[in-house]
Amino acid sequence: MRASSSPRVSALVAVAGLVAAVGACHGAGPGPALAPREDASARPCADFELDVERFWSRSSRAEVRAGLLAAGGSVDESVAGRVVTKLDELSRDWVMMQESVCKDTLVRKVTPPDVYTKVSMCLRTTLISQRTLVSSLRAPSREAAYKSDEALATIRQDAQNCQKDAVYSGYPAVRAPESPGLTVGREALGEARAYAALADKKRLAEALARGLAAARGANDPRLLADLLVEEGERLNRFEVDPKAAAVVADEVLAIATRAGYTAAEASAYHIRGNADATSGRVAEALAWHERARALRERVFGLDHPETARTYNAIGVVYLNEREPNDELALSWFRRSLAIREAALGKAHPLTAATCNNIGSVYLQRREFDEAVRWYQRALTVKEGVYGREHPSTAAGLVNLASAFQGKGDVEQALGLYKQALGIQERALGADHPDVGATMNNLAYAYDASGHFADALPWYRRALAIFTAKLGPTHPRTNMARDGVTTTCAKLPGACTPP
């Protein structure tokens, strides 16, 4: 998500700025700039691997592997090995991308220096995200360990987008060492994107607060807009505070419009659309997403993941209307899927997410065979990406179970619910709210098939978890309590309602 243009500068200056910025490890100071190599004129694009080796070395590999294994749950040697291998691949890809754009500018001279500066700064942010991920995985929470695959996919996608997005970036070229405010702000941006992918809400909020405080005192509207975009996404996704998200989006819009930062303008529309959708203002949500769609199609093209993201968001709005428009939802999801399959591959988590959304359309239409087919397709991707003992895989099993339940195949549904429950208990713990949700689904499956005595204990276990973890008045708690009450009414004399 980059926009506008900037003055042409010396690409050699840009390289020095890049090396200086990524020289420090997470938690350390910015570090001194590296002096140019003596043979820099002969090999001007050498040694980018040193930027990676500062935080991703043999010792850090061992620390990440040990940290993942210590997270517990179902994180085993195969999971730890997979994550380390993906970090190796991401590191190699980053070096190749940085060397390629450097040679295109300095050796082959097919890329303008200002575009090189923009690509390098974009890649620098993704390197900070990778460094933050490595630091987090040295001693991860169990949730962060399970989110590591998704975080890696997000960082990889951000890096791959840098070349194309740089044409539209609006930040100034680097002519001198950065001010402290810019350095802190850009570090915080890279960290925030990693924490968001890990769903580390506390560190995400801290990084954004630090970055925004620094960026407001610096002369870089693009950086401020990018940080505010992350803040708006945080408020929508983690705080579920649509009013606050809308306020942030309006600030992004004002900054981006003045700076000519078109990609950030599109992000502001996207945030407003999601905020209005959460608040139930369907017409307003669609209007905002339509603005985001028009800009992203123009800026990124019809084949870009950001464009697919908007198509998917429009589909979600249509699907979640009070009277869902299934045909329009399905149309937008299919358009999103076509882009994601082509740009990201059929085995990418975002591709699986769109397959899941298509399954939900068919479930709502009561076309259960089609729902099973699409949910199974999403589940296959999740099993391939995350493994069989992962919370995301369990969520896929729950969706598939709901489709079989709709078909009337109760035994198959019960088996899938129980399989999902086992994964969740091992991965998340026996008292996690997601465990309670699957117990409630299991109870409902028994209840709907007339097995009231089998349903009751599952409703009660779900109620106990929700009451302890979410509180006595939470909607999930009320739902489980209603399940106990109605089931008790069907078993006169067998139990006392709560």
XYZ file of C-alpha atoms in Angstrom:
498
model
C 0.000 0.000 0.000
C 2.240 2.778 -1.259
C 1.398 5.966 -3.193
C 2.431 9.118 -5.092
C 5.904 10.106 -6.218
C 9.142 11.432 -4.749
C 12.263 13.201 -6.022
C 15.007 11.235 -7.723
C 18.016 10.548 -5.482
C 21.267 8.670 -5.461
C 20.535 4.970 -5.093
C 23.808 4.528 -3.191
C 22.525 6.896 -0.523
C 19.330 4.838 -0.340
C 21.336 1.636 0.231
C 23.234 3.223 3.101
C 19.990 4.380 4.665
C 18.523 0.914 4.394
C 21.498 -0.793 6.009
C 21.548 1.704 8.863
C 17.863 1.270 9.566
C 17.811 -2.514 9.811
C 21.148 -2.850 11.567
C 19.791 -3.261 15.088
C 18.139 -6.282 16.620
C 14.706 -6.035 18.218
C 14.799 -4.102 21.447
C 18.173 -2.478 20.723
C 18.912 1.018 19.495
C 18.986 1.906 15.795
C 22.702 1.112 15.521
C 25.355 2.824 13.419
C 25.324 2.846 9.646
C 27.664 0.391 7.996
C 30.505 1.925 6.033
C 30.451 1.072 2.306
C 32.583 -1.885 1.297
C 35.910 -1.058 -0.317
C 34.797 -2.847 -3.471
C 31.325 -1.261 -3.450
C 31.854 0.141 -6.919
C 32.549 -3.367 -8.235
C 29.846 -5.102 -6.199
C 27.350 -2.384 -5.223
C 24.587 -4.880 -4.415
C 26.543 -7.328 -2.265
C 26.072 -8.239 1.387
C 22.331 -7.708 1.856
C 22.384 -11.087 3.587
C 24.255 -9.385 6.451
C 21.090 -7.410 7.239
C 19.237 -10.676 7.767
C 22.042 -12.406 9.649
C 21.933 -9.737 12.360
C 18.774 -11.341 13.728
C 18.453 -14.689 11.896
C 21.519 -16.809 12.597
C 22.250 -20.369 13.688
C 21.783 -19.412 17.334
C 18.488 -17.584 16.700
C 17.199 -20.599 14.761
C 17.858 -22.751 17.809
C 16.207 -20.192 20.106
C 13.072 -20.000 17.952
C 12.831 -23.777 17.730
C 13.188 -24.082 21.511
C 10.688 -21.284 22.113
C 8.059 -22.891 19.910
C 8.489 -26.278 21.552
C 8.142 -24.654 24.987
C 4.819 -23.066 23.996
C 3.073 -26.364 24.675
C -0.240 -27.521 23.332
C 0.162 -29.429 20.096
C 3.236 -27.461 18.971
C 5.700 -30.250 18.306
C 8.985 -30.730 16.468
C 7.248 -30.853 13.090
C 5.607 -27.460 13.702
C 8.834 -25.902 14.986
C 10.768 -27.288 12.031
C 8.198 -25.997 9.550
C 8.315 -22.461 10.990
C 12.120 -22.361 11.018
C 12.210 -23.596 7.415
C 9.736 -20.903 6.355
C 11.830 -18.249 8.093
C 14.861 -19.507 6.167
C 12.919 -19.243 2.912
C 11.612 -15.774 3.759
C 15.151 -14.608 4.531
C 16.505 -15.903 1.231
C 13.625 -14.337 -0.677
C 14.180 -10.952 0.995
C 17.849 -10.926 0.019
C 17.004 -11.939 -3.562
C 14.361 -9.220 -3.885
C 16.664 -6.549 -2.453
C 19.571 -7.604 -4.682
C 17.346 -7.744 -7.741
C 16.001 -4.205 -7.434
C 19.476 -2.929 -6.543
C 20.995 -4.480 -9.674
C 18.101 -3.238 -11.788
C 19.009 0.278 -10.647
C 22.787 0.311 -10.342
C 23.928 -2.361 -12.798
C 21.232 -2.886 -15.431
C 19.914 0.695 -14.987
C 16.326 -0.238 -15.836
C 14.790 0.992 -12.571
C 14.805 4.709 -11.653
C 16.661 5.515 -8.415
C 13.558 6.987 -6.772
C 11.647 3.726 -7.338
C 14.603 1.811 -5.914
C 14.517 3.993 -2.802
C 10.821 3.287 -2.348
C 11.169 -0.460 -2.855
C 14.088 -0.572 -0.415
C 12.144 1.287 2.264
C 9.176 -1.003 1.759
C 11.410 -4.062 2.018
C 13.017 -2.577 5.101
C 9.620 -2.484 6.813
C 9.046 -6.149 5.997
C 12.504 -6.980 7.370
C 11.605 -5.214 10.624
C 8.417 -7.301 10.704
C 10.440 -10.472 10.217
C 12.898 -9.430 12.930
C 9.981 -8.756 15.284
C 8.506 -12.163 14.502
C 11.810 -13.875 15.285
C 12.056 -11.995 18.579
C 8.484 -12.928 19.520
C 9.001 -16.603 18.727
C 11.933 -16.931 21.116
C 9.398 -17.094 23.943
C 5.954 -17.125 22.308
C 2.577 -17.489 23.892
C 0.721 -20.536 22.705
C -1.552 -18.366 20.538
C 1.465 -16.637 18.970
C 3.017 -20.013 18.206
C -0.135 -21.066 16.379
C -0.268 -17.734 14.527
C 3.336 -17.967 13.292
C 2.424 -19.591 9.949
C -0.134 -16.873 9.241
C 2.362 -14.171 10.234
C 4.967 -15.599 7.873
C 2.455 -15.639 5.015
C 1.526 -12.007 5.727
C 5.139 -10.796 5.806
C 5.954 -12.698 2.621
C 2.985 -11.128 0.850
C 3.980 -7.635 2.028
C 7.497 -8.163 0.669
C 6.238 -9.456 -2.665
C 4.001 -6.398 -3.001
C 6.865 -3.922 -2.528
C 7.990 -3.715 -6.157
C 4.560 -2.974 -7.613
C 3.372 -0.813 -4.737
C 6.463 1.422 -4.818
C 5.191 3.214 -7.911
C 2.383 4.637 -5.777
C 4.332 5.333 -2.559
C 4.259 8.853 -1.206
C 7.245 9.064 1.125
C 10.211 11.365 0.453
C 13.509 10.026 -0.839
C 16.330 9.572 1.673
C 18.921 12.343 1.222
C 20.299 12.398 4.769
C 20.173 10.301 7.955
C 16.652 9.995 9.252
C 15.413 11.987 12.196
C 14.792 10.071 15.443
C 11.041 10.450 14.938
C 11.120 8.852 11.501
C 13.353 6.023 12.675
C 11.132 5.230 15.666
C 7.990 5.501 13.569
C 9.215 3.177 10.830
C 10.509 0.645 13.347
C 7.113 0.720 15.067
C 5.277 0.221 11.768
C 7.199 -2.946 10.946
C 6.742 -4.239 14.484
C 3.025 -3.450 14.493
C 2.412 -5.422 11.312
C 4.113 -8.461 12.819
C 2.208 -8.164 16.097
C -1.079 -7.812 14.211
C -0.361 -11.010 12.284
C 0.457 -12.769 15.574
C -2.723 -11.360 17.184
C -0.515 -9.974 19.968
C -2.960 -7.261 20.953
C -0.967 -5.770 23.820
C 2.299 -5.359 21.911
C 0.404 -4.181 18.835
C -1.242 -1.372 20.795
C 2.094 -0.420 22.396
C 3.956 -0.353 19.076
C 1.304 1.804 17.437
C 1.145 4.223 20.364
C 4.932 4.614 20.213
C 4.976 4.956 16.443
C 2.132 7.445 16.253
C 3.661 9.631 18.948
C 6.921 9.752 16.984
C 5.316 10.147 13.554
C 3.132 13.090 14.580
C 6.295 15.071 15.218
C 8.000 14.058 11.970
C 7.507 15.421 8.481
C 6.342 12.253 6.750
C 2.608 12.108 6.018
C 2.960 8.679 4.387
C 4.399 7.176 7.585
C 1.710 8.773 9.732
C -1.000 7.538 7.367
C 0.424 3.983 7.368
C 0.516 3.878 11.165
C -3.033 5.220 11.383
C -4.188 2.560 8.909
C -2.786 -0.108 11.230
C -4.514 1.598 14.174
C -7.844 1.621 12.346
C -7.460 -2.045 11.472
C -6.635 -2.780 15.120
C -9.738 -0.996 16.376
C -11.948 -2.865 13.905
C -10.403 -6.292 14.346
C -9.326 -6.535 17.981
C -11.246 -3.857 19.869
C -14.447 -4.108 17.794
C -14.842 -0.358 18.232
C -16.329 0.854 14.933
C -16.816 4.427 16.117
C -13.149 4.834 17.041
C -12.086 3.076 13.835
C -14.185 5.505 11.764
C -12.535 8.496 13.463
C -9.085 7.126 12.658
C -10.120 6.375 9.072
C -11.274 9.968 8.619
C -7.862 11.209 9.794
C -6.139 8.860 7.339
C -8.374 10.153 4.575
C -7.524 13.779 5.324
C -3.765 13.091 5.392
C -3.799 10.855 2.322
C -5.838 13.329 0.268
C -3.440 16.188 1.039
C -0.381 14.037 0.314
C -1.745 12.367 -2.804
C -1.269 8.995 -1.092
C -3.910 7.096 -3.030
C -3.284 3.657 -1.541
C -3.769 4.980 2.008
C -6.945 6.714 0.852
C -8.253 3.335 -0.309
C -7.316 1.815 3.053
C -9.284 4.546 4.832
C -12.357 3.691 2.762
C -11.846 0.000 3.582
C -11.674 0.706 7.329
C -14.805 2.865 7.179
C -16.603 0.140 5.248
C -15.752 -2.487 7.836
C -16.703 -0.160 10.681
C -20.113 0.576 9.172
C -20.662 -3.120 8.432
C -20.004 -3.927 12.102
C -22.506 -1.235 13.097
C -25.149 -2.673 10.763
C -25.114 0.237 8.306
C -25.098 -1.870 5.186
C -25.698 0.835 2.572
C -22.945 3.028 4.030
C -20.556 0.064 4.263
C -21.095 -0.824 0.618
C -20.580 2.791 -0.439
C -17.220 2.971 1.365
C -16.091 -0.378 -0.014
C -17.090 0.726 -3.508
C -14.766 3.711 -3.169
C -11.980 1.411 -1.962
C -12.638 -0.952 -4.874
C -12.418 1.802 -7.484
C -9.124 3.115 -6.106
C -7.521 -0.279 -5.600
C -8.443 -1.431 -9.082
C -6.861 1.742 -10.462
C -3.788 1.749 -8.216
C -3.000 -1.943 -7.876
C -4.854 -3.452 -10.816
C -7.450 -6.191 -11.138
C -5.069 -8.985 -10.136
C -3.667 -7.680 -6.825
C -4.334 -9.208 -3.353
C -5.444 -5.800 -2.028
C -8.110 -5.663 -4.722
C -9.153 -9.188 -3.784
C -9.377 -8.068 -0.169
C -11.942 -5.437 -1.104
C -13.948 -7.905 -3.193
C -14.004 -10.271 -0.220
C -15.123 -7.484 2.128
C -18.003 -6.565 -0.178
C -19.063 -10.207 -0.268
C -19.052 -10.349 3.535
C -21.334 -7.302 3.738
C -23.847 -8.883 1.357
C -23.680 -12.219 3.193
C -24.272 -10.671 6.624
C -27.229 -8.478 5.657
C -30.440 -9.072 7.574
C -31.817 -10.425 4.326
C -28.615 -11.770 2.733
C -28.065 -11.234 -0.954
C -26.547 -14.632 -1.649
C -26.024 -14.130 -5.360
C -24.063 -10.907 -4.981
C -22.071 -12.299 -2.065
C -21.149 -15.365 -4.107
C -20.182 -13.247 -7.107
C -17.770 -11.091 -5.094
C -16.280 -14.074 -3.269
C -15.612 -15.826 -6.569
C -13.888 -12.736 -7.953
C -11.749 -12.550 -4.821
C -10.943 -16.258 -5.050
C -9.793 -16.005 -8.675
C -7.278 -13.288 -7.753
C -6.049 -15.011 -4.623
C -5.535 -18.330 -6.387
C -3.575 -16.627 -9.158
C -1.569 -14.219 -6.977
C -1.089 -16.233 -3.784
C -1.696 -19.820 -4.838
C -4.385 -22.381 -4.047
C -2.657 -23.399 -0.809
C -2.599 -19.939 0.806
C -4.536 -19.138 4.017
C -6.353 -16.218 2.354
C -7.433 -18.499 -0.477
C -8.784 -20.896 2.139
C -10.621 -18.025 3.843
C -12.441 -17.161 0.620
C -13.308 -20.828 0.013
C -14.737 -20.850 3.518
C -16.844 -17.774 2.748
C -18.202 -19.429 -0.379
C -19.110 -22.455 1.761
C -20.985 -20.146 4.121
C -23.048 -18.779 1.237
C -24.105 -22.270 0.245
C -24.809 -23.189 3.872
C -27.099 -20.176 4.154
C -28.818 -21.207 0.911
C -29.238 -24.700 2.364
C -27.300 -26.169 -0.545
C -25.481 -28.453 1.838
C -23.592 -30.606 -0.660
C -21.965 -27.494 -2.109
C -21.271 -26.190 1.393
C -19.521 -29.457 2.238
C -17.425 -29.232 -0.934
C -16.190 -25.702 -0.257
C -15.657 -26.210 3.463
C -13.698 -29.378 2.688
C -11.559 -27.454 0.206
C -10.792 -24.808 2.825
C -10.036 -27.487 5.405
C -7.594 -29.240 3.073
C -5.615 -26.020 2.671
C -5.579 -25.408 6.421
C -4.347 -28.915 7.132
C -1.582 -28.426 4.574
C -0.513 -25.027 5.890
C -0.994 -25.498 9.644
C -1.083 -29.244 10.187
C -3.870 -31.348 11.699
C -3.340 -30.220 15.311
C -3.975 -26.502 14.863
C -6.849 -24.253 16.022
C -7.468 -23.045 12.442
C -7.824 -26.651 11.308
C -10.262 -27.230 14.168
C -12.311 -24.219 13.022
C -12.450 -25.747 9.542
C -13.729 -29.009 11.016
C -16.477 -27.127 12.888
C -17.634 -25.470 9.661
C -17.644 -28.788 7.842
C -19.605 -30.350 10.680
C -22.273 -27.649 10.409
C -22.729 -28.486 6.715
C -23.113 -32.207 7.438
C -25.548 -31.357 10.208
C -27.576 -29.354 7.702
C -27.624 -32.372 5.402
C -29.097 -34.436 8.212
C -25.948 -36.547 8.595
C -25.843 -36.169 12.359
C -23.317 -38.946 12.992
C -20.814 -37.374 10.612
C -21.402 -33.961 12.177
C -20.932 -35.293 15.711
C -17.713 -37.015 14.722
C -16.301 -33.824 13.200
C -17.333 -31.705 16.182
C -15.626 -34.142 18.536
C -12.505 -34.218 16.368
C -12.388 -30.406 16.433
C -12.977 -30.386 20.179
C -10.057 -32.714 20.784
C -7.716 -30.474 18.776
C -8.918 -27.344 20.574
C -8.552 -28.878 24.035
C -5.010 -30.018 23.273
C -4.016 -26.780 21.556
C -5.851 -24.136 23.580
C -6.676 -25.757 26.890
C -9.888 -27.253 28.253
C -11.332 -23.921 29.412
C -10.813 -21.795 26.273
C -13.906 -20.001 24.889
C -13.416 -21.700 21.506
C -13.649 -25.046 23.296
C -16.905 -23.870 24.852
C -18.237 -22.817 21.443
C -17.599 -26.254 19.963
C -19.192 -27.897 22.998
C -22.252 -25.722 22.437
C -22.346 -26.774 18.759
C -22.041 -30.398 19.787
C -24.891 -29.963 22.266
C -27.070 -28.356 19.602
C -26.413 -31.220 17.197
C -27.597 -33.711 19.814
C -30.514 -31.440 20.735
C -31.699 -30.963 17.142
C -31.625 -34.712 16.542
C -33.762 -35.433 19.617
C -30.974 -36.735 21.862
C -31.766 -34.362 24.711
C -30.045 -36.314 27.459
C -26.831 -36.314 25.426
C -27.133 -32.598 24.695
C -27.547 -31.445 28.302
C -24.044 -32.148 29.664
C -22.426 -30.418 26.682
C -24.599 -27.326 27.163
C -23.644 -27.300 30.844
C -19.926 -27.594 30.138
C -20.154 -24.782 27.579
C -22.073 -22.647 30.089
C -19.420 -23.191 32.758
C -16.612 -22.158 30.395
C -18.411 -19.086 29.080
C -19.400 -17.935 32.569
C -15.828 -18.264 33.855
C -14.056 -16.790 30.834
C -16.542 -14.316 29.342
C -18.786 -13.404 32.255
C -22.406 -14.162 33.158
C -23.971 -11.652 30.739
C -21.950 -12.353 27.585
C -24.032 -13.362 24.523
C -22.311 -16.761 24.371
C -23.065 -17.335 28.051
C -26.710 -16.440 27.492
C -26.865 -18.768 24.492
C -25.524 -21.725 26.471
C -27.812 -20.908 29.399
C -30.796 -20.901 27.042
C -29.655 -24.294 25.761
C -29.624 -25.724 29.274
C -33.020 -24.203 30.064
C -34.796 -25.442 26.930
C -33.239 -28.892 27.158
C -34.265 -29.221 30.796
C -37.806 -28.382 29.712
C -37.656 -31.350 27.323
C -36.518 -33.645 30.123
C -39.136 -33.075 32.840
C -37.886 -34.112 36.244
C -34.417 -34.902 34.932
C -32.755 -31.577 35.735
C -33.156 -28.126 37.212
C -32.805 -25.124 34.878
C -29.986 -22.667 35.743
